[in-house]
Amino acid sequence: MCASADFYDRQDSTKGNDPEKVVVSAALTGALTTRDQCEAIPYTPEEIAEEAAAAREAGAAVAHIHARTDDGAPTFSTETYREIYDEVRDRTDVVINFSTGAIETPLEQRLEYVQEVGPDIAALNMGSMNYAKYSESREEYVFDMVFENPFSEIRDLLAGMNEADVTPELECFDTGHIGNTRPLLREGVLDRPFHVSLIMGVLGGIPATVDNLAHQVRQLPDDCTWQVIGIGRDQWPLVSAALAMGGNVRVGLEDNFYRPTGEMAESNADLVADAVEMAEQVGRAPATPDEAREILGVDG
């Protein structure tokens, strides 16, 4: 005989997330993805804003944005970021999250647009690492770089965000990156509770497995909010596991082009809709932007 449904307590959220609501972020563009790989990648401020609005309608609460030139090259222009911000805000109330990640771009240039434009959230990388992609079919590296993020730059980015009242999102590609929060907390440049993105599947970082996700989450403070970012087609098993653990999730064309069915997405909204469907299957509803602000401690 089956036990009644109320025999079991509801699954608690792991760490500081909301067990009833999931914050779905949409990573719209990235810095390295191109239309040669996926035709749906937005480049211009208007295209990025349209994708942000569509993702919001599909259930995303946060739009994570890298600026591009009109021909798709990455840019760190304050003017471009300001135009993106204004175009997005004209169309939707989604929480706006700017990336500060870059290779061989001066810190001052990456901090300027955060302080001048003032997004709700800004993401920063929490440690240096090899950063590569290897093609097994071609038996060669698609790219092979060193991602330099010393403590001095992390500290200055955090201080600049604090000054501009921008909420930091700590991007952790491996377990050591989570440990890098400790001296920053002691120095007072980082406060608890903070928000972490657990990025998995980048060559040079932690592999994208559910076991590793559980390990990463165990390292976090109890009041920490977190989301998983799975790179490539390993994204969906990680999204599923994170949702069951009470975590938040990020999807989008920056991280993965393919839907759970294996077909290529035609927009960021397609991927958001798939994540929302998964969330609803485990009894969680997508947070609105206002709810996401409360969950993540974002002002305004």
Coordinates of C-alpha atoms in Angstrom, one line a residue:
M1 CA 0.0 0.0 0.0
C2 CA 1.3 3.4 -1.0
A3 CA 1.9 5.9 1.8
S4 CA 0.0 9.2 1.5
A5 CA 1.9 12.1 -0.1
D6 CA 2.0 14.1 3.2
F7 CA 3.8 11.3 4.9
Y8 CA 7.1 12.7 3.6
D9 CA 8.4 16.2 4.5
R10 CA 9.0 18.5 1.6
Q11 CA 12.5 18.5 0.2
D12 CA 14.5 21.3 1.9
S13 CA 16.6 23.6 -0.1
T14 CA 20.3 23.0 0.1
K15 CA 21.9 26.1 1.5
G16 CA 20.2 29.6 1.3
N17 CA 18.0 29.1 -1.8
D18 CA 14.2 29.1 -1.8
P19 CA 12.8 25.5 -1.9
E20 CA 9.6 26.8 -3.5
K21 CA 11.1 29.1 -6.1
V22 CA 13.9 28.7 -8.6
V23 CA 15.8 31.6 -10.0
V24 CA 16.4 30.8 -13.7
S25 CA 19.2 32.9 -15.3
A26 CA 19.6 33.2 -19.1
A27 CA 23.1 33.6 -20.4
L28 CA 22.3 35.3 -23.7
T29 CA 25.5 35.8 -25.6
G30 CA 28.8 34.7 -24.0
A31 CA 32.1 36.1 -25.4
L32 CA 33.3 33.2 -27.6
T33 CA 30.1 31.8 -29.1
T34 CA 29.4 32.8 -32.7
R35 CA 26.6 32.6 -35.3
D36 CA 28.7 30.1 -37.2
Q37 CA 28.0 27.8 -34.3
C38 CA 24.4 28.8 -33.6
E39 CA 22.5 31.3 -35.7
A40 CA 20.5 32.5 -32.7
I41 CA 23.4 34.2 -30.9
P42 CA 22.5 37.9 -30.4
Y43 CA 25.1 40.5 -31.1
T44 CA 23.6 44.0 -31.1
P45 CA 22.1 45.8 -28.1
E46 CA 18.7 45.5 -29.7
E47 CA 19.1 41.8 -30.3
I48 CA 20.4 41.2 -26.8
A49 CA 17.4 43.1 -25.4
E50 CA 14.9 41.2 -27.5
E51 CA 16.4 37.9 -26.3
A52 CA 16.3 39.2 -22.7
A53 CA 12.6 40.1 -23.0
A54 CA 11.8 36.7 -24.6
A55 CA 13.7 34.8 -21.9
R56 CA 11.8 36.7 -19.2
E57 CA 8.5 35.8 -20.8
A58 CA 9.6 32.1 -20.8
G59 CA 10.4 32.3 -17.1
A60 CA 13.9 33.7 -16.6
A61 CA 14.4 36.2 -13.8
V62 CA 18.0 37.1 -14.6
A63 CA 19.8 38.0 -17.9
H64 CA 23.5 37.4 -17.9
I65 CA 25.2 39.5 -20.6
H66 CA 28.5 39.9 -22.4
A67 CA 28.6 42.9 -24.7
R68 CA 29.4 42.4 -28.4
T69 CA 30.2 44.6 -31.4
D70 CA 27.7 44.5 -34.2
D71 CA 29.9 41.9 -36.0
G72 CA 30.0 39.7 -32.9
A73 CA 33.4 40.5 -31.4
P74 CA 33.6 40.9 -27.6
T75 CA 33.7 44.4 -26.4
F76 CA 34.2 46.1 -23.0
S77 CA 32.9 49.5 -24.1
T78 CA 31.0 51.4 -21.4
E79 CA 28.9 53.0 -24.1
T80 CA 27.9 49.6 -25.5
Y81 CA 27.0 48.3 -22.1
R82 CA 25.0 51.4 -21.4
E83 CA 23.1 50.9 -24.6
I84 CA 22.4 47.3 -23.8
Y85 CA 21.2 48.2 -20.3
D86 CA 18.8 50.9 -21.6
E87 CA 17.5 48.6 -24.4
V88 CA 16.9 45.8 -21.9
R89 CA 15.3 48.0 -19.4
D90 CA 13.0 49.5 -22.0
R91 CA 11.6 46.1 -22.7
T92 CA 11.5 44.1 -19.5
D93 CA 12.0 44.1 -15.7
V94 CA 14.5 41.2 -15.8
V95 CA 17.4 41.4 -13.4
I96 CA 20.5 42.6 -15.4
N97 CA 23.8 40.8 -14.8
F98 CA 27.0 41.9 -16.6
S99 CA 30.0 39.8 -16.9
T100 CA 33.5 41.1 -15.9
G101 CA 35.4 38.0 -17.2
A102 CA 38.1 38.6 -19.8
I103 CA 41.5 37.5 -21.0
E104 CA 44.1 40.2 -21.4
T105 CA 41.7 43.1 -20.8
P106 CA 42.7 45.6 -18.2
L107 CA 40.9 45.5 -14.9
E108 CA 40.1 49.2 -15.1
Q109 CA 38.2 48.7 -18.4
R110 CA 36.1 45.9 -17.0
L111 CA 35.3 47.8 -13.8
E112 CA 34.4 51.1 -15.6
Y113 CA 31.2 49.9 -17.2
V114 CA 30.0 48.2 -14.0
Q115 CA 30.4 51.4 -12.0
E116 CA 29.2 53.7 -14.7
V117 CA 26.2 51.7 -15.9
G118 CA 25.2 50.0 -12.6
P119 CA 23.7 46.6 -13.4
D120 CA 21.9 44.8 -10.7
I121 CA 24.5 42.0 -10.6
A122 CA 28.0 41.7 -11.9
A123 CA 29.8 38.3 -12.2
L124 CA 33.5 37.9 -11.4
N125 CA 35.8 34.9 -11.7
M126 CA 37.1 33.6 -8.4
G127 CA 40.5 32.3 -9.4
S128 CA 43.1 31.7 -12.2
M129 CA 43.0 28.6 -14.3
N130 CA 43.8 26.9 -17.6
Y131 CA 40.8 27.6 -19.8
A132 CA 40.5 25.3 -22.9
K133 CA 38.3 23.4 -25.2
Y134 CA 39.4 20.1 -26.7
S135 CA 37.8 18.5 -29.8
E136 CA 38.0 14.7 -29.5
S137 CA 36.9 14.3 -33.1
R138 CA 39.6 16.5 -34.4
E139 CA 42.1 15.6 -31.7
E140 CA 43.1 19.2 -31.1
Y141 CA 42.4 22.1 -28.9
V142 CA 39.8 24.5 -30.2
F143 CA 41.3 27.1 -27.8
D144 CA 43.9 26.9 -25.1
M145 CA 44.3 29.9 -22.8
V146 CA 45.2 30.9 -19.2
F147 CA 42.5 32.7 -17.4
E148 CA 44.3 35.0 -14.9
N149 CA 42.3 36.2 -11.9
P150 CA 44.7 37.0 -9.1
F151 CA 43.4 38.0 -5.6
S152 CA 44.4 41.6 -6.2
E153 CA 42.0 41.9 -9.2
I154 CA 39.2 40.0 -7.4
R155 CA 39.6 42.3 -4.4
D156 CA 39.5 45.4 -6.6
L157 CA 36.4 44.2 -8.6
L158 CA 34.6 43.5 -5.3
A159 CA 35.5 46.9 -3.9
G160 CA 34.3 48.6 -7.1
M161 CA 31.0 46.7 -7.0
N162 CA 30.5 47.5 -3.4
E163 CA 31.1 51.2 -4.1
A164 CA 28.6 51.1 -7.0
D165 CA 26.0 49.1 -5.0
V166 CA 26.2 46.2 -7.5
T167 CA 25.7 42.7 -6.1
P168 CA 28.6 40.4 -6.9
E169 CA 28.1 36.9 -8.3
L170 CA 31.1 34.7 -7.6
E171 CA 31.9 32.4 -10.5
C172 CA 33.6 29.3 -9.2
F173 CA 35.1 26.9 -11.7
D174 CA 36.6 24.5 -9.1
T175 CA 36.6 23.8 -5.4
G176 CA 39.6 26.0 -4.8
H177 CA 37.7 29.0 -6.1
I178 CA 35.1 28.5 -3.3
G179 CA 37.9 28.5 -0.8
N180 CA 39.2 31.8 -2.2
T181 CA 36.3 33.5 -0.5
R182 CA 37.8 33.1 2.9
P183 CA 40.5 35.8 2.9
L184 CA 38.1 38.2 1.2
L185 CA 35.6 37.7 4.0
R186 CA 38.3 38.3 6.6
E187 CA 39.3 41.5 4.7
G188 CA 35.7 42.8 4.7
V189 CA 35.6 43.3 0.9
L190 CA 33.1 40.4 0.7
D191 CA 30.0 40.0 3.0
R192 CA 27.8 37.0 3.8
P193 CA 25.5 35.9 2.5
F194 CA 26.9 35.9 -1.0
H195 CA 25.8 34.3 -4.3
V196 CA 27.9 31.7 -6.1
S197 CA 27.8 30.3 -9.6
L198 CA 29.1 26.7 -9.8
I199 CA 30.5 26.4 -13.3
M200 CA 31.1 22.9 -14.4
G201 CA 32.4 21.3 -17.6
V202 CA 35.1 23.8 -18.7
L203 CA 38.4 22.0 -19.5
G204 CA 40.7 23.2 -16.7
G205 CA 37.9 23.3 -14.1
I206 CA 35.9 20.7 -12.3
P207 CA 34.2 18.1 -14.6
A208 CA 30.4 18.2 -15.0
T209 CA 29.1 15.4 -12.9
V210 CA 26.3 15.2 -10.3
D211 CA 28.8 13.9 -7.7
N212 CA 31.0 16.9 -8.3
L213 CA 28.0 19.2 -8.0
A214 CA 27.1 17.8 -4.6
H215 CA 30.7 18.1 -3.5
Q216 CA 30.8 21.8 -4.6
V217 CA 27.6 22.6 -2.8
R218 CA 29.0 21.0 0.4
Q219 CA 31.8 23.5 0.5
L220 CA 29.5 26.5 0.5
P221 CA 28.4 28.4 3.7
D222 CA 25.0 27.4 4.9
D223 CA 23.5 30.9 4.0
C224 CA 25.0 31.0 0.5
T225 CA 22.7 31.1 -2.5
W226 CA 23.9 29.3 -5.5
Q227 CA 23.2 28.3 -9.1
V228 CA 24.7 25.6 -11.4
I229 CA 26.1 26.4 -14.8
G230 CA 26.7 23.3 -16.9
I231 CA 28.8 23.8 -20.0
G232 CA 27.7 21.9 -23.1
R233 CA 25.3 19.0 -23.3
D234 CA 26.1 17.9 -19.7
Q235 CA 24.1 21.0 -18.7
W236 CA 20.7 19.2 -18.4
P237 CA 21.7 16.4 -15.9
L238 CA 23.2 19.1 -13.7
V239 CA 20.1 21.3 -14.1
S240 CA 17.9 18.4 -13.0
A241 CA 20.1 17.6 -10.0
A242 CA 20.3 21.3 -8.9
L243 CA 16.6 21.7 -9.1
A244 CA 16.1 18.6 -6.9
M245 CA 18.6 20.0 -4.4
G246 CA 16.8 23.4 -4.2
G247 CA 19.5 25.1 -6.3
N248 CA 19.1 27.8 -8.9
V249 CA 20.0 27.2 -12.5
R250 CA 21.5 29.0 -15.5
V251 CA 20.9 28.1 -19.1
G252 CA 21.3 29.9 -22.4
L253 CA 23.2 30.0 -25.6
E254 CA 26.5 31.1 -23.9
D255 CA 26.7 27.7 -22.2
N256 CA 24.9 25.2 -24.4
F257 CA 23.1 25.3 -27.8
Y258 CA 21.0 22.1 -27.4
R259 CA 17.7 21.3 -25.8
P260 CA 17.2 18.1 -23.7
T261 CA 15.8 16.5 -26.8
G262 CA 19.1 17.0 -28.6
E263 CA 17.8 19.5 -31.1
M264 CA 19.5 22.9 -31.4
A265 CA 17.7 25.8 -29.7
E266 CA 16.2 28.5 -31.8
S267 CA 16.5 31.1 -29.0
N268 CA 17.5 31.5 -25.4
A269 CA 13.8 31.4 -24.5
D270 CA 13.7 27.7 -25.7
L271 CA 16.3 26.7 -23.2
V272 CA 14.6 28.8 -20.4
A273 CA 11.3 27.1 -21.2
D274 CA 12.9 23.6 -20.9
A275 CA 14.5 24.6 -17.5
V276 CA 11.2 25.9 -16.2
E277 CA 9.4 22.7 -17.3
M278 CA 12.0 20.7 -15.3
A279 CA 11.5 22.9 -12.3
E280 CA 7.8 22.5 -12.3
Q281 CA 8.2 18.7 -12.5
V282 CA 9.9 18.8 -9.1
G283 CA 7.3 21.1 -7.6
R284 CA 9.2 24.4 -8.0
A285 CA 8.0 27.6 -9.7
P286 CA 10.2 30.1 -11.6
A287 CA 10.9 33.2 -9.5
T288 CA 9.9 36.5 -10.9
P289 CA 12.6 39.2 -11.1
D290 CA 11.3 40.8 -7.9
E291 CA 11.3 37.4 -6.1
A292 CA 14.8 36.8 -7.5
R293 CA 16.0 40.1 -6.1
E294 CA 14.8 39.1 -2.7
I295 CA 16.3 35.6 -2.8
L296 CA 19.7 36.8 -4.0
G297 CA 19.8 40.0 -1.9
V298 CA 19.8 42.4 -4.8
D299 CA 18.8 46.0 -4.0
G300 CA 16.4 47.9 -6.2

